[in-house]
Short mmCIF file of N, CA and C in Angstrom, two decimals:
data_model
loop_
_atom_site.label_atom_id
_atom_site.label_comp_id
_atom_site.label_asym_id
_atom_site.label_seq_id
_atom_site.Cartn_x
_atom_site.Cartn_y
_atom_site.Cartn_z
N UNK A 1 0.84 -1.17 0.00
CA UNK A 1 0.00 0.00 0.00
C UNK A 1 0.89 1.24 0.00
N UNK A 2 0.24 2.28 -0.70
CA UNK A 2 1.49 3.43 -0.73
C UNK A 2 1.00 4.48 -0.58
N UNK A 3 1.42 5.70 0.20
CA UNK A 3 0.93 6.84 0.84
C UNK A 3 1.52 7.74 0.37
N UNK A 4 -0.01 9.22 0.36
CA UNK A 4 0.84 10.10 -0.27
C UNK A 4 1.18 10.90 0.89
N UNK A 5 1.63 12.13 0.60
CA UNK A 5 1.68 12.79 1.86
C UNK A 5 0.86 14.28 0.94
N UNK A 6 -0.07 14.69 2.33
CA UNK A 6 -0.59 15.94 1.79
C UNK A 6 0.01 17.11 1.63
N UNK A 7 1.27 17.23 2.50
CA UNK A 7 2.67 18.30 2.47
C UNK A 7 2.78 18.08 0.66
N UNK A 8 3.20 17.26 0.70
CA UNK A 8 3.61 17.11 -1.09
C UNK A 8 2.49 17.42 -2.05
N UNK A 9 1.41 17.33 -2.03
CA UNK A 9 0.47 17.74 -2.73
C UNK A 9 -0.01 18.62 -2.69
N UNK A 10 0.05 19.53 -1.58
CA UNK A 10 -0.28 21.02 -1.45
C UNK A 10 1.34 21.48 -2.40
N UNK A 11 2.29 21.24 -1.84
CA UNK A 11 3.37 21.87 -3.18
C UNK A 11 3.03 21.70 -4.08
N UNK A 12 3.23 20.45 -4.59
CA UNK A 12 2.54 20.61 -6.02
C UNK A 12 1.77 20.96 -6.83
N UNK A 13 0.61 21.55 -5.56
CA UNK A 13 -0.95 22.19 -5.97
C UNK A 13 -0.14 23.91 -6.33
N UNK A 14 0.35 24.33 -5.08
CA UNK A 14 1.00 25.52 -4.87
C UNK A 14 1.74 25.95 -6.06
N UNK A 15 2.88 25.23 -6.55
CA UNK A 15 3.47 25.01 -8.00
C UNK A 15 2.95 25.62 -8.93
N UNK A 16 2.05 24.76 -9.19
CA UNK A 16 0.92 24.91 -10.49
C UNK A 16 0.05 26.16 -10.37
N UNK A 17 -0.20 26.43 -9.29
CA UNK A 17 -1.05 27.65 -9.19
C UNK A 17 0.05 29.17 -9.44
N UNK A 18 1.53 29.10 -8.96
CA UNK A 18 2.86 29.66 -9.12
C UNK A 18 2.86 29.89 -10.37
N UNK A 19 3.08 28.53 -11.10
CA UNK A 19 3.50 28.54 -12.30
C UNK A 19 2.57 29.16 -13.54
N UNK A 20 0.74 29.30 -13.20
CA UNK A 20 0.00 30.25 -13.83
C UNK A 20 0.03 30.92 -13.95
N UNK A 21 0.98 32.33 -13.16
CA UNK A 21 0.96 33.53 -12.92
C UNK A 21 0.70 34.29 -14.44
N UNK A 22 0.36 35.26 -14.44
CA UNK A 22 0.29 36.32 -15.51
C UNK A 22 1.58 36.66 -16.50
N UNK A 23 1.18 36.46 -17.40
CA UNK A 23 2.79 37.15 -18.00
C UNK A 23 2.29 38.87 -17.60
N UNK A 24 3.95 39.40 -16.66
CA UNK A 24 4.05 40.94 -16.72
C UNK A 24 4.84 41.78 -17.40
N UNK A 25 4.63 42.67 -17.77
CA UNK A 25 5.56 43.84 -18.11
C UNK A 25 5.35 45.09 -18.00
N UNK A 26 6.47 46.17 -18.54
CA UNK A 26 6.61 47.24 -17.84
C UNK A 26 5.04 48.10 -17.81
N UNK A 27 4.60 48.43 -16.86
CA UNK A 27 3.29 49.21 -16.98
C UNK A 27 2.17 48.53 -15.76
N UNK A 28 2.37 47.62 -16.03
CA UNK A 28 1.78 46.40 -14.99
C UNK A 28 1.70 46.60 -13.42
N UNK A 29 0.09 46.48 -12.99
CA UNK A 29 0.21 46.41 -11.42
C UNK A 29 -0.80 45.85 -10.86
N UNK A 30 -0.40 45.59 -9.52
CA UNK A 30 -1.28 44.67 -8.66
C UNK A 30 -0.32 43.64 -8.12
N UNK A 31 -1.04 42.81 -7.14
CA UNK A 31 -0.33 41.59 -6.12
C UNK A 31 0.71 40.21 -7.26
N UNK A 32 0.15 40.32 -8.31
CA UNK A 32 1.21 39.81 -9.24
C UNK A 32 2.57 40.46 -9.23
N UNK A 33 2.50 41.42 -9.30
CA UNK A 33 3.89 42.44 -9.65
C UNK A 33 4.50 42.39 -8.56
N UNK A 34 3.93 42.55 -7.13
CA UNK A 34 4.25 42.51 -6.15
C UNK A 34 5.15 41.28 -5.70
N UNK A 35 4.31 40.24 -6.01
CA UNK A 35 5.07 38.80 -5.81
C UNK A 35 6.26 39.02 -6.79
N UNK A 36 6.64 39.25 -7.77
CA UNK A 36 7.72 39.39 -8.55
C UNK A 36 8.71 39.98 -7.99
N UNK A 37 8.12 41.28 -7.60
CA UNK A 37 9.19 42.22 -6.84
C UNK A 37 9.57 41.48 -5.61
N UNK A 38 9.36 40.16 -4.59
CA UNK A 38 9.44 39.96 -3.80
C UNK A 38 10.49 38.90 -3.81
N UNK A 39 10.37 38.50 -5.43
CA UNK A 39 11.00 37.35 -5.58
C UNK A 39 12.23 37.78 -6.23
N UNK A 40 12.46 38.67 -6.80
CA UNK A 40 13.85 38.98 -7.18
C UNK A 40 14.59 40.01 -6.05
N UNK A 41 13.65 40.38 -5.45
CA UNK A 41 14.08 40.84 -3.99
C UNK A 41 15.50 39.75 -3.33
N UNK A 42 14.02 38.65 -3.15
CA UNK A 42 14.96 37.32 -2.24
C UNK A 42 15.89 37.02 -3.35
N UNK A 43 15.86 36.97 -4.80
CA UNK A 43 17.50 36.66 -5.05
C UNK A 43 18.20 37.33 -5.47
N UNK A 44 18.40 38.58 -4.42
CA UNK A 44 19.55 39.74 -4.11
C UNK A 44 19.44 40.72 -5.71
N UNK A 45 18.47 40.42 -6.28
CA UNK A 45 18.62 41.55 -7.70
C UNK A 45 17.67 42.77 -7.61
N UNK A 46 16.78 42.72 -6.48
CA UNK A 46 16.08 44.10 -6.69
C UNK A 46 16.09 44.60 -5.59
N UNK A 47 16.15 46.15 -5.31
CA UNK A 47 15.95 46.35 -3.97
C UNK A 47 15.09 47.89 -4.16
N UNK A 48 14.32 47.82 -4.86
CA UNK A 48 13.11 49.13 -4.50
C UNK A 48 12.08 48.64 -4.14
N UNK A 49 11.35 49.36 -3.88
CA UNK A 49 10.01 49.22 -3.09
C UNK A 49 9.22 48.18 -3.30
N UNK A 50 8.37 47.21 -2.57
CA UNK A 50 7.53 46.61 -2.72
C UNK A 50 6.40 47.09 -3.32
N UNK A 51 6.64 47.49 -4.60
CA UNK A 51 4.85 48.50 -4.78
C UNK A 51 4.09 47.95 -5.44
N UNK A 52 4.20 46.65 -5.62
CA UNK A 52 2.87 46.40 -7.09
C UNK A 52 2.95 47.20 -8.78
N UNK A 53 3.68 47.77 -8.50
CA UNK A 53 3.93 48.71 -9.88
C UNK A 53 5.51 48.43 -10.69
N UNK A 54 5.38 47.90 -12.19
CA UNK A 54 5.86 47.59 -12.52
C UNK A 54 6.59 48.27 -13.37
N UNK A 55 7.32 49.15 -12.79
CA UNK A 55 8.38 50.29 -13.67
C UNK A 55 9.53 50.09 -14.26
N UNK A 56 10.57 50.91 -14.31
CA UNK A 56 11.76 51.01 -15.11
C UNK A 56 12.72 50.17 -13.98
N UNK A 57 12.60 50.60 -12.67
CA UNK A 57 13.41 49.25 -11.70
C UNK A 57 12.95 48.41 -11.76
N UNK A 58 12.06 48.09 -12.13
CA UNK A 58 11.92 46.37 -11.68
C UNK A 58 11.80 45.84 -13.11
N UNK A 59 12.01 46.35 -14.17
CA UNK A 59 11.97 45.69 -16.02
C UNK A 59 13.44 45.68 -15.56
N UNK A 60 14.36 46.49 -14.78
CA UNK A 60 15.72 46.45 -15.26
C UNK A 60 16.17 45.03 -14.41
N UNK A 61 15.40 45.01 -13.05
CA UNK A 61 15.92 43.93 -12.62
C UNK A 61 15.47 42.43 -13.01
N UNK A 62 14.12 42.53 -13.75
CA UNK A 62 13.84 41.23 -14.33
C UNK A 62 15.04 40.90 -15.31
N UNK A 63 15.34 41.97 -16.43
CA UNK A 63 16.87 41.57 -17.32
C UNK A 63 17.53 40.93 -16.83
N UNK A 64 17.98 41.63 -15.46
CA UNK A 64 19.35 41.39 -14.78
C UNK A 64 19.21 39.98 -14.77
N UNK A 65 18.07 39.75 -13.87
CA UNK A 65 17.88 38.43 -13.49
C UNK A 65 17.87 36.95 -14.65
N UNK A 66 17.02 37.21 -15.62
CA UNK A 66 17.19 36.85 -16.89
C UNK A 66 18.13 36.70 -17.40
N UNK A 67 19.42 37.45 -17.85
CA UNK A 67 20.93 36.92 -17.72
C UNK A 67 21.52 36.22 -17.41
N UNK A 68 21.08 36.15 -15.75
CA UNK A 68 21.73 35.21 -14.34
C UNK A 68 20.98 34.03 -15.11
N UNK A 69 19.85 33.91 -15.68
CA UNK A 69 19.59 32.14 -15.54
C UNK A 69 19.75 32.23 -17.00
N UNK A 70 20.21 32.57 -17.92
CA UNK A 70 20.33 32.25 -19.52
C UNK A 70 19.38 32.60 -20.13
N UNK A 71 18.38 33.38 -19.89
CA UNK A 71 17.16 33.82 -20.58
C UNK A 71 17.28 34.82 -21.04
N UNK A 72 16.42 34.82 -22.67
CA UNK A 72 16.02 36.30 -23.43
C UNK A 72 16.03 37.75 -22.44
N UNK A 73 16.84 38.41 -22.40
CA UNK A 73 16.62 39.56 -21.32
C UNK A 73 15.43 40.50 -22.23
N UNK A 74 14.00 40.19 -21.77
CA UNK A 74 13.57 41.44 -22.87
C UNK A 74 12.67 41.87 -21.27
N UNK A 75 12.63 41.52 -20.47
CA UNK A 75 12.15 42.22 -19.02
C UNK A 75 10.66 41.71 -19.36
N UNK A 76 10.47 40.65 -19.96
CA UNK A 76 8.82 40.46 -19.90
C UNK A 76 8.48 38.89 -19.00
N UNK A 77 7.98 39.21 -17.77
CA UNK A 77 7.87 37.61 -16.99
C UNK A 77 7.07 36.56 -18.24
N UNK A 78 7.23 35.79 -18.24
CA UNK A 78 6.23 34.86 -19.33
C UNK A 78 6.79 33.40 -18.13
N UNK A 79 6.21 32.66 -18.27
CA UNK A 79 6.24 30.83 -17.71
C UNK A 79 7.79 30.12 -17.53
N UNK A 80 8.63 30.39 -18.47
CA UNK A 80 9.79 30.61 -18.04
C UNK A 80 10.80 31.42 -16.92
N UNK A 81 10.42 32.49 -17.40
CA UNK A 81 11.14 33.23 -16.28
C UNK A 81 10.14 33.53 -14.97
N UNK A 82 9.18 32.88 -14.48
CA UNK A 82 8.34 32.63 -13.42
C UNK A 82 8.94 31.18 -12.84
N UNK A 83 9.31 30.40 -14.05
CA UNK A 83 9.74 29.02 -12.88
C UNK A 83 11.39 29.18 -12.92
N UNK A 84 12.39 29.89 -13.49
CA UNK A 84 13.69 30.33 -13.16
C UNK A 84 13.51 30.95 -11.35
N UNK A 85 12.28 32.12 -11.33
CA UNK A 85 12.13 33.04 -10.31
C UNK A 85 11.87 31.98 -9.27
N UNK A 86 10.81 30.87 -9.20
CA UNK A 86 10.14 30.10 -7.85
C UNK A 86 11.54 29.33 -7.92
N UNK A 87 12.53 28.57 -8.91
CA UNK A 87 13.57 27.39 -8.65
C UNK A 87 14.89 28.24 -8.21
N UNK A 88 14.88 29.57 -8.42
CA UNK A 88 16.03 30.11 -8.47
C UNK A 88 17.48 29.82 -9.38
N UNK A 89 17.06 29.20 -10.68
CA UNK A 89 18.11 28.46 -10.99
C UNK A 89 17.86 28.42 -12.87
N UNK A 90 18.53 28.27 -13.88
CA UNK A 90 18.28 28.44 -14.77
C UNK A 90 17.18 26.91 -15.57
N UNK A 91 16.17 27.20 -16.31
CA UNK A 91 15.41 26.05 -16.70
C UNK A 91 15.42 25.74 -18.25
N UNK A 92 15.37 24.37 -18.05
CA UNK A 92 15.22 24.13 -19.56
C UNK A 92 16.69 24.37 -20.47
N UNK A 93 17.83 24.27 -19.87
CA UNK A 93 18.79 24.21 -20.39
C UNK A 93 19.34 23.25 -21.38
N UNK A 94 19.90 23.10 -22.55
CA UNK A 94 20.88 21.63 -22.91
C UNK A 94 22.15 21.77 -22.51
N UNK A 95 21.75 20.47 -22.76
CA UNK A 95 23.52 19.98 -22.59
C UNK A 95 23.76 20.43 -23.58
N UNK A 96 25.35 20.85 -22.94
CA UNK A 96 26.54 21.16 -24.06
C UNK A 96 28.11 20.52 -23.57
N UNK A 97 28.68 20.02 -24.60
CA UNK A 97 29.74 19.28 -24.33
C UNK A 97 30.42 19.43 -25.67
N UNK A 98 31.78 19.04 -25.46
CA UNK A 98 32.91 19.06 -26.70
C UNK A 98 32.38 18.72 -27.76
N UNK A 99 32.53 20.04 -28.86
CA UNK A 99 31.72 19.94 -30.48
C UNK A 99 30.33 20.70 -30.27
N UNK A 100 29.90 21.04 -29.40
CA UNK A 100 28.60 21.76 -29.56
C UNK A 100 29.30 23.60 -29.79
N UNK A 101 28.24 24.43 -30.53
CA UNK A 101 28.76 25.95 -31.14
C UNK A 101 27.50 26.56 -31.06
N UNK A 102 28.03 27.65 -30.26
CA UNK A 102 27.05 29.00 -31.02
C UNK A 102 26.72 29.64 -29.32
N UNK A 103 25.51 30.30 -29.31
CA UNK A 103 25.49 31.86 -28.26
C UNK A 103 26.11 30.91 -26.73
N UNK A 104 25.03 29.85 -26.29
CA UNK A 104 25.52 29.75 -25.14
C UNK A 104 26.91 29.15 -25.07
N UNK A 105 27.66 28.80 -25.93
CA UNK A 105 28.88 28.11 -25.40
C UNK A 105 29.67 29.81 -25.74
N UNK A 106 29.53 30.74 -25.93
CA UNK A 106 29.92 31.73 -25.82
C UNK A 106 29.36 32.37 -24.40
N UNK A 107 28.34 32.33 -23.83
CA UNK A 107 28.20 32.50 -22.84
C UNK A 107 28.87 31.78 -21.77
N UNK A 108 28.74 30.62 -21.83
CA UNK A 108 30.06 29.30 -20.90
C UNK A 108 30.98 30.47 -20.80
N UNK A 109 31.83 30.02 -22.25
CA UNK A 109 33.10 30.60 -22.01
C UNK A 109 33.33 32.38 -21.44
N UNK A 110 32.39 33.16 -21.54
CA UNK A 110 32.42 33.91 -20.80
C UNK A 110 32.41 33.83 -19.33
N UNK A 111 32.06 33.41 -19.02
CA UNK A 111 31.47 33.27 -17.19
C UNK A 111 33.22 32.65 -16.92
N UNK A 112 33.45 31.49 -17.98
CA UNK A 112 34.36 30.85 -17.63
C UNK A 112 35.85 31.68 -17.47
N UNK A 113 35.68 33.05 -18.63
CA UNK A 113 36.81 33.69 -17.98
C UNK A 113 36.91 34.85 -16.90
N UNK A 114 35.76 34.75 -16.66
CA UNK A 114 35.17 36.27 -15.40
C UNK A 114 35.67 34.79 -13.69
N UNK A 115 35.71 33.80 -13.93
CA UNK A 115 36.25 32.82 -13.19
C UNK A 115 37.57 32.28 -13.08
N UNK A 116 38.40 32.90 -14.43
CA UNK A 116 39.97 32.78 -14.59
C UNK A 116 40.27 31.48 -14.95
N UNK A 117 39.33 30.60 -14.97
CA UNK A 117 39.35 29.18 -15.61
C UNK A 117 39.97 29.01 -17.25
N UNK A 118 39.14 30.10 -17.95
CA UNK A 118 39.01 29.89 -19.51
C UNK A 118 40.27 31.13 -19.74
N UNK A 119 41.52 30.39 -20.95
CA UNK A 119 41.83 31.72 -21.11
C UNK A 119 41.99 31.89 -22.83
N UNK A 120 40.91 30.97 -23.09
CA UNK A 120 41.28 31.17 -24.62
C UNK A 120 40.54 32.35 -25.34
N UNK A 121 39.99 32.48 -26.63
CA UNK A 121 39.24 33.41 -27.26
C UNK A 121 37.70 33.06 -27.31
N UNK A 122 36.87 33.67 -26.67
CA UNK A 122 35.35 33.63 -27.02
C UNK A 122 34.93 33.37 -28.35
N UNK A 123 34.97 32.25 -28.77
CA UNK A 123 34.49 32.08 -30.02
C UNK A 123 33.13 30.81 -30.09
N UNK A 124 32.46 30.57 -29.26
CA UNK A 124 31.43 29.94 -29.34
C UNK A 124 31.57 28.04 -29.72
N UNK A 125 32.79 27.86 -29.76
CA UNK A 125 33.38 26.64 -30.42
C UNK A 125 33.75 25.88 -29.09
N UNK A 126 32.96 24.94 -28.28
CA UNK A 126 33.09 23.71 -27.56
C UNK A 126 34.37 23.02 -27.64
N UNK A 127 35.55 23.52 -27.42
CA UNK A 127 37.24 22.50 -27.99
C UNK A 127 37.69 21.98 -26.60
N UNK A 128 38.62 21.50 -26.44
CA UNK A 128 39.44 21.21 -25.61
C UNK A 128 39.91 22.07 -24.46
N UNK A 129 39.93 23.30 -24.75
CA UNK A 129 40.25 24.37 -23.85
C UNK A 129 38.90 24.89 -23.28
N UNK A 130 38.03 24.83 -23.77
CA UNK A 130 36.28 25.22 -23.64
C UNK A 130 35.96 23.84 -22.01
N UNK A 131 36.22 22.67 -22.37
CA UNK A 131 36.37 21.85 -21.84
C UNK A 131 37.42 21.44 -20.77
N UNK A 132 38.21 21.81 -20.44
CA UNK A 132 39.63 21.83 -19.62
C UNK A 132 38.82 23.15 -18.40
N UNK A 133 38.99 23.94 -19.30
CA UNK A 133 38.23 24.81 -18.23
C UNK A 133 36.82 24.43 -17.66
N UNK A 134 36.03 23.85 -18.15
CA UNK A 134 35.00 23.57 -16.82
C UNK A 134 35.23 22.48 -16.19
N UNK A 135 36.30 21.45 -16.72
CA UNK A 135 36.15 20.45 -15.49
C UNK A 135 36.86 21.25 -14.36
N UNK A 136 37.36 22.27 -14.76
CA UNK A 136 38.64 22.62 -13.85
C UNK A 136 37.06 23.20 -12.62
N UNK A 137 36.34 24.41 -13.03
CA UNK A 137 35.36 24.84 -12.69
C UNK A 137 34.51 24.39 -11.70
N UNK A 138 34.15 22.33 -12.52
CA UNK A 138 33.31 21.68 -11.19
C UNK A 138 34.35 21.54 -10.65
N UNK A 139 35.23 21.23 -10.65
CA UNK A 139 35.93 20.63 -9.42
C UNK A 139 36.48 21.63 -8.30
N UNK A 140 36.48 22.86 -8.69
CA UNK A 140 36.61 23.87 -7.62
C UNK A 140 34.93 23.94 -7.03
N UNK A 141 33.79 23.91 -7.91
CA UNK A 141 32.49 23.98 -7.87
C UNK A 141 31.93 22.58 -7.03
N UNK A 142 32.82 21.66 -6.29
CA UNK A 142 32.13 20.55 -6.50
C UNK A 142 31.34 19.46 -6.59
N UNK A 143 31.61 19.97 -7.67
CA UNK A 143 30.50 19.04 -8.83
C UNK A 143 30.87 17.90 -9.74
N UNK A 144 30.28 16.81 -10.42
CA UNK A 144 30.96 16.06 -10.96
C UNK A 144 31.78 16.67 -11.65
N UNK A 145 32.94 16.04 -12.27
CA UNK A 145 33.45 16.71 -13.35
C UNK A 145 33.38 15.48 -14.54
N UNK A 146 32.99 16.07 -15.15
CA UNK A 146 32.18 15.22 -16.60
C UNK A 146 32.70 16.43 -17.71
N UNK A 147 32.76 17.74 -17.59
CA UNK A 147 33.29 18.23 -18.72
C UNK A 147 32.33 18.71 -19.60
N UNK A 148 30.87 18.56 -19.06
CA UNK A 148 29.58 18.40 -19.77
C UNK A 148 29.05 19.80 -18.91
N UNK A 149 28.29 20.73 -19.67
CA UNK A 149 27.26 21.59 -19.08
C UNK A 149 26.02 20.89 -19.30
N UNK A 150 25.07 20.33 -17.70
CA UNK A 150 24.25 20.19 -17.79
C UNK A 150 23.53 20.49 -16.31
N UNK A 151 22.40 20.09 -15.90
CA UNK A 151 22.04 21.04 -14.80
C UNK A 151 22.59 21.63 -13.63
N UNK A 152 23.32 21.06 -12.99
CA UNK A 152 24.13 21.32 -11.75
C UNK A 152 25.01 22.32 -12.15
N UNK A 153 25.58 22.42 -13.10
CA UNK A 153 26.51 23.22 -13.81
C UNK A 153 25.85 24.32 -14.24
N UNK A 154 24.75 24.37 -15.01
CA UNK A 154 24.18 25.73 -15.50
C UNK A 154 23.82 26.12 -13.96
N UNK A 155 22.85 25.19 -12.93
CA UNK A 155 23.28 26.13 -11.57
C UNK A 155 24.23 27.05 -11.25
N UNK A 156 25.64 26.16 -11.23
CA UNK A 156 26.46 26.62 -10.66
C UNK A 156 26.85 27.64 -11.34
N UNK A 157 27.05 27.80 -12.53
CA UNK A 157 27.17 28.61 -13.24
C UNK A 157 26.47 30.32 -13.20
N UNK A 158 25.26 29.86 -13.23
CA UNK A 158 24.09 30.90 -12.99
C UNK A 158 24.43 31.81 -11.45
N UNK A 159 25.14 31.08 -11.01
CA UNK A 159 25.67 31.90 -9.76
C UNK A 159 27.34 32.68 -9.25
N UNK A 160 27.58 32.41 -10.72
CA UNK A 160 29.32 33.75 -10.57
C UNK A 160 28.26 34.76 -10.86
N UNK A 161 28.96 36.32 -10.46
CA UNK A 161 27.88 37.68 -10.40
C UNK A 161 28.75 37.69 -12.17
N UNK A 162 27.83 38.44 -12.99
CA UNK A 162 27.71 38.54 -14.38
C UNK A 162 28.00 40.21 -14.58
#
């Protein structure tokens, strides 16, 4: 026989009701906006007023924030950047590993040299040196070292300041 627990199903209820929120943007107000502002509050990116009003500080700090987890910075909350905000952590990422090209392995390797890990040229190209530097990364981070960006890593990642 197998039991649920109602703790777990109120989260999960809670979640889902989270994860409906409104898409906002700049102009926007009410207890939606508010919860936003509360939530990039708690992860150290906004610090004006609790007002329900969705102005030029708080579009700048949704960007900010948006950056931090790998997302389109266009300052508009949509279902994505609502479950980045409740997980604190970047979503829906791929893997990337030796031979993968293009924006985010240019982003990697950025972070990777604001970390002193990476010291080659930003060129979006997954090589050997792209790779050398993040195992080096988890293992100061640690984390497996596999050499692979995949969730624990875009975590960890998502958390050098940008």
């Amino acid at each position: 026989m197998t039991s649920t627990s109602d703790a777990s199903d109120t989260m999960e209820q809670t979640l889902e009701i989270q994860l409906s929120q409104l898409v906002l943007q700049q102009g926007f107000k009410g207890k939606a906006v508010e919860e936003l502002q509360n939530l990039l509050f708690a992860w150290g990116i906004y610090t004006g007023p609790i007002d329900g009003e969705f102005g030029y500080q708080t579009e700048h700090s949704v960007k900010k924030y948006q950056r931090r987890v790998f997302l389109e910075e266009d300052g508009i909350v949509a279902e994505r950047t609502w479950r980045a905000l409740y997980t604190g952590a970047p979503v829906d990422m791929p893997q990337l590993s030796k031979g993968c090209y293009g924006e985010l392995v240019k982003k990697v390797q950025r972070i990777l040299k604001t970390t002193c890990d990476y010291i080659g040229r930003v060129d979006g190209n997954f090589g050997d040196l792209t790779e050398s530097a993040l195992t080096s990364f988890q293992r100061r981070c640690e984390l497996s070292i596999t050499g692979v960006v995949e969730e624990s890593t875009w975590c960890a990642l998502s958390k050098v300041v940008q």
